[in-house]
Amino acid sequence: MTERKPRKDAARNKAAVFEAADDLFAHCESPEAVTMADIAAAAGVGKATLFRAFGDRGGLIGALVEARLEPVREAVETGPPPLGPGTAPLLRVPALLDAILCFKYDNRHLALALEGSGGSSPYRAGHYGSWHTTLRTLLEQIPGLSGSESDFTAHALLAATRADLVEHLAGARDTPRERLRAELAAFTARVLGDRDRDRDRDREAAGGTS
């Protein structure tokens, strides 16, 4: 019993910290304005507790975002089509981008805080690497894309879901969620469709010179 109580306390403290941080980031004017002291006070825990549990502010934000992303991760890793494994790349790529966009739109206060916590670089966010790897791997299965092209195209497609862009479109321009989803789907289709056209053009050129 003496060993279980600390674990229960830690789990309760973690839930309180996540709830407090989520609320503070959702209602702040700027993510940078929210400090570890603010989160500790709102959660009713000591600031030292936060540093022991998460290391620093970036670690706390990253842990919170990862917890919120768990349903998306499970859907990608073990879920049904079109997001889950076994789906054809031309269907799974837009499904993955749509899932990322929806998460960023619904949690843009957290996404902004995370992308601004790594030296203002979204590429240092923990989930970015896994998303990029998944997209690159899928793109490599599409005929006509080389490894280097797949790598760049994956980065370019993910750039369309950056939190600062989503915030600009959703906040400053008041673009509805469904319109953003439709525009991203159309953009992705053009990118993938251009690859098909490039492949057909190369085939025609090869046939014309033979």
Coordinates of C-alpha atoms in Angstrom, one line a residue:
M1 CA 0.0 0.0 0.0
T2 CA 2.8 2.4 0.8
E3 CA 4.2 1.9 -2.8
R4 CA 0.8 2.5 -4.5
K5 CA -0.1 5.8 -3.0
P6 CA 2.8 7.7 -4.5
R7 CA 1.9 6.3 -7.9
K8 CA -1.7 7.4 -7.5
D9 CA -0.6 10.8 -6.3
A10 CA 1.7 11.1 -9.4
A11 CA -1.1 10.1 -11.7
R12 CA -3.5 12.6 -10.1
N13 CA -0.9 15.3 -10.2
K14 CA -0.2 14.6 -13.9
A15 CA -3.8 14.8 -14.8
A16 CA -4.2 18.1 -12.9
V17 CA -1.1 19.5 -14.6
F18 CA -2.4 18.5 -18.1
E19 CA -5.8 20.0 -17.4
A20 CA -4.3 23.2 -16.1
A21 CA -1.8 23.6 -18.9
D22 CA -4.5 22.9 -21.5
D23 CA -6.8 25.5 -20.0
L24 CA -4.0 28.1 -19.7
F25 CA -2.8 27.7 -23.3
A26 CA -6.4 27.8 -24.6
H27 CA -7.1 31.1 -22.9
C28 CA -3.8 33.0 -23.2
E29 CA -3.0 35.8 -25.6
S30 CA 0.3 34.1 -26.5
P31 CA 1.7 30.7 -25.7
E32 CA 5.0 32.3 -24.6
A33 CA 3.1 34.0 -21.8
V34 CA 2.3 30.8 -20.0
T35 CA 5.1 29.8 -17.5
M36 CA 5.9 26.7 -15.5
A37 CA 5.0 28.7 -12.4
D38 CA 1.6 29.6 -13.9
I39 CA 0.9 25.9 -14.6
A40 CA 2.0 24.7 -11.2
A41 CA -0.2 27.3 -9.5
A42 CA -3.2 26.4 -11.6
A43 CA -2.7 22.7 -11.0
G44 CA -2.1 23.1 -7.3
V45 CA 1.4 21.5 -7.3
G46 CA 4.9 22.7 -6.6
K47 CA 7.0 24.0 -9.5
A48 CA 9.7 21.6 -8.5
T49 CA 7.2 18.8 -9.2
L50 CA 6.8 19.9 -12.8
F51 CA 10.5 20.0 -13.4
R52 CA 11.0 16.6 -11.9
A53 CA 8.3 15.1 -14.0
F54 CA 8.8 16.8 -17.3
G55 CA 12.3 18.3 -17.3
D56 CA 11.4 21.7 -18.6
R57 CA 8.5 23.7 -20.2
G58 CA 9.1 22.1 -23.6
G59 CA 9.0 18.6 -22.1
L60 CA 5.7 19.4 -20.4
I61 CA 4.1 20.7 -23.5
G62 CA 5.4 17.8 -25.5
A63 CA 4.0 15.3 -23.0
L64 CA 0.6 17.0 -23.1
V65 CA 0.4 17.0 -26.9
E66 CA 1.5 13.4 -27.1
A67 CA -1.2 12.4 -24.7
R68 CA -3.8 14.3 -26.8
L69 CA -2.4 12.7 -29.9
E70 CA -2.7 9.1 -28.7
P71 CA -6.1 8.4 -30.4
V72 CA -4.6 9.6 -33.8
R73 CA -1.5 7.5 -33.3
E74 CA -3.5 4.4 -32.5
A75 CA -5.6 5.0 -35.6
V76 CA -2.5 5.3 -37.8
E77 CA -0.8 2.3 -36.3
T78 CA -3.6 -0.2 -35.9
G79 CA -6.8 1.4 -37.1
P80 CA -9.0 0.6 -40.1
P81 CA -8.7 2.2 -43.6
P82 CA -8.2 4.8 -44.8
L83 CA -5.9 6.0 -41.9
G84 CA -4.7 2.6 -40.8
P85 CA -2.1 0.3 -42.2
G86 CA -2.8 -1.7 -45.4
T87 CA -4.4 1.2 -47.1
A88 CA -3.2 2.2 -50.6
P89 CA -0.8 5.2 -50.4
L90 CA -2.9 7.4 -52.6
L91 CA -5.7 7.0 -50.1
R92 CA -3.7 6.9 -46.9
V93 CA -1.6 10.0 -47.5
P94 CA -4.5 12.4 -47.7
A95 CA -6.2 10.6 -44.8
L96 CA -3.1 11.1 -42.6
L97 CA -2.8 14.8 -43.6
D98 CA -6.5 15.3 -42.8
A99 CA -6.1 13.7 -39.4
I100 CA -3.1 16.0 -38.6
L101 CA -5.0 19.1 -39.8
C102 CA -8.0 18.2 -37.7
F103 CA -5.8 17.8 -34.6
K104 CA -4.0 21.0 -35.2
Y105 CA -7.3 22.9 -35.8
D106 CA -9.0 21.5 -32.7
N107 CA -5.9 21.8 -30.5
R108 CA -4.1 24.8 -32.1
H109 CA -3.4 26.4 -28.8
L110 CA -1.3 23.4 -27.8
A111 CA 0.2 22.9 -31.3
L112 CA 1.3 26.5 -31.3
A113 CA 2.8 26.2 -27.9
L114 CA 4.7 23.0 -28.9
E115 CA 6.0 24.3 -32.2
G116 CA 7.2 27.4 -30.5
S117 CA 8.9 25.5 -27.6
G118 CA 11.8 24.1 -29.7
G119 CA 13.5 27.3 -30.7
S120 CA 10.5 28.3 -32.9
S121 CA 11.0 25.2 -35.1
P122 CA 8.1 22.8 -35.6
Y123 CA 10.6 20.3 -36.9
R124 CA 11.9 19.6 -33.4
A125 CA 8.5 18.5 -32.2
G126 CA 8.5 14.8 -31.1
H127 CA 5.7 13.7 -33.4
Y128 CA 7.0 15.5 -36.5
G129 CA 9.6 12.9 -37.2
S130 CA 7.2 10.0 -37.1
W131 CA 4.7 11.8 -39.3
H132 CA 7.3 12.6 -41.8
T133 CA 8.7 9.0 -41.8
T134 CA 5.2 7.6 -42.4
L135 CA 4.4 10.0 -45.2
R136 CA 7.8 9.5 -46.9
T137 CA 7.4 5.7 -46.7
L138 CA 4.0 6.0 -48.3
L139 CA 5.2 8.4 -51.0
E140 CA 8.0 6.1 -51.9
Q141 CA 5.4 3.4 -52.8
I142 CA 3.9 5.7 -55.4
P143 CA 5.5 5.1 -58.9
G144 CA 7.6 8.0 -60.2
L145 CA 8.8 9.3 -56.8
S146 CA 12.5 8.9 -55.9
G147 CA 13.7 8.7 -52.3
S148 CA 14.8 12.3 -52.3
E149 CA 11.6 13.5 -53.9
S150 CA 9.6 11.6 -51.3
D151 CA 11.5 13.1 -48.5
F152 CA 11.0 16.7 -49.7
T153 CA 7.3 16.1 -50.7
A154 CA 6.6 14.7 -47.2
H155 CA 8.0 17.9 -45.7
A156 CA 6.1 20.1 -48.2
L157 CA 2.8 18.4 -47.4
L158 CA 3.3 18.6 -43.7
A159 CA 4.1 22.4 -44.1
A160 CA 0.5 22.8 -45.1
T161 CA -0.5 21.7 -41.6
R162 CA 1.8 23.9 -39.6
A163 CA 0.1 25.2 -36.4
D164 CA 0.9 28.9 -37.2
L165 CA -0.6 28.5 -40.7
V166 CA -3.7 26.8 -39.2
E167 CA -4.0 29.5 -36.6
H168 CA -3.7 32.2 -39.3
L169 CA -6.4 30.6 -41.4
A170 CA -8.7 29.6 -38.6
G171 CA -8.2 32.7 -36.4
A172 CA -7.2 35.7 -38.5
R173 CA -9.2 34.7 -41.5
D174 CA -12.0 32.8 -39.7
T175 CA -11.8 29.9 -42.1
P176 CA -14.2 27.1 -41.1
R177 CA -12.7 23.7 -40.3
E178 CA -14.5 21.8 -43.1
R179 CA -13.3 24.4 -45.7
L180 CA -9.7 23.9 -44.6
R181 CA -10.1 20.2 -44.8
A182 CA -11.5 20.5 -48.4
E183 CA -8.7 22.9 -49.4
L184 CA -6.0 20.6 -48.0
A185 CA -7.5 17.6 -49.7
A186 CA -7.6 19.4 -53.0
F187 CA -4.0 20.6 -52.6
T188 CA -2.8 17.0 -51.7
A189 CA -4.7 15.6 -54.7
R190 CA -2.9 18.2 -57.0
V191 CA 0.5 17.3 -55.6
L192 CA -0.1 13.5 -56.0
G193 CA -1.8 14.1 -59.4
D194 CA 1.1 16.1 -60.7
R195 CA 3.3 13.1 -59.9
D196 CA 1.1 10.9 -62.0
R197 CA 1.2 13.4 -64.9
D198 CA 5.0 13.7 -64.6
R199 CA 5.3 9.9 -64.8
D200 CA 3.0 9.8 -67.9
R201 CA 4.9 12.6 -69.5
D202 CA 8.2 10.8 -69.0
R203 CA 6.7 7.6 -70.5
E204 CA 5.5 9.5 -73.5
A205 CA 9.0 11.2 -73.9
A206 CA 10.7 7.8 -73.6
G207 CA 8.4 6.3 -76.2
G208 CA 8.9 9.2 -78.6
T209 CA 12.7 8.9 -78.6
S210 CA 12.8 5.1 -78.9

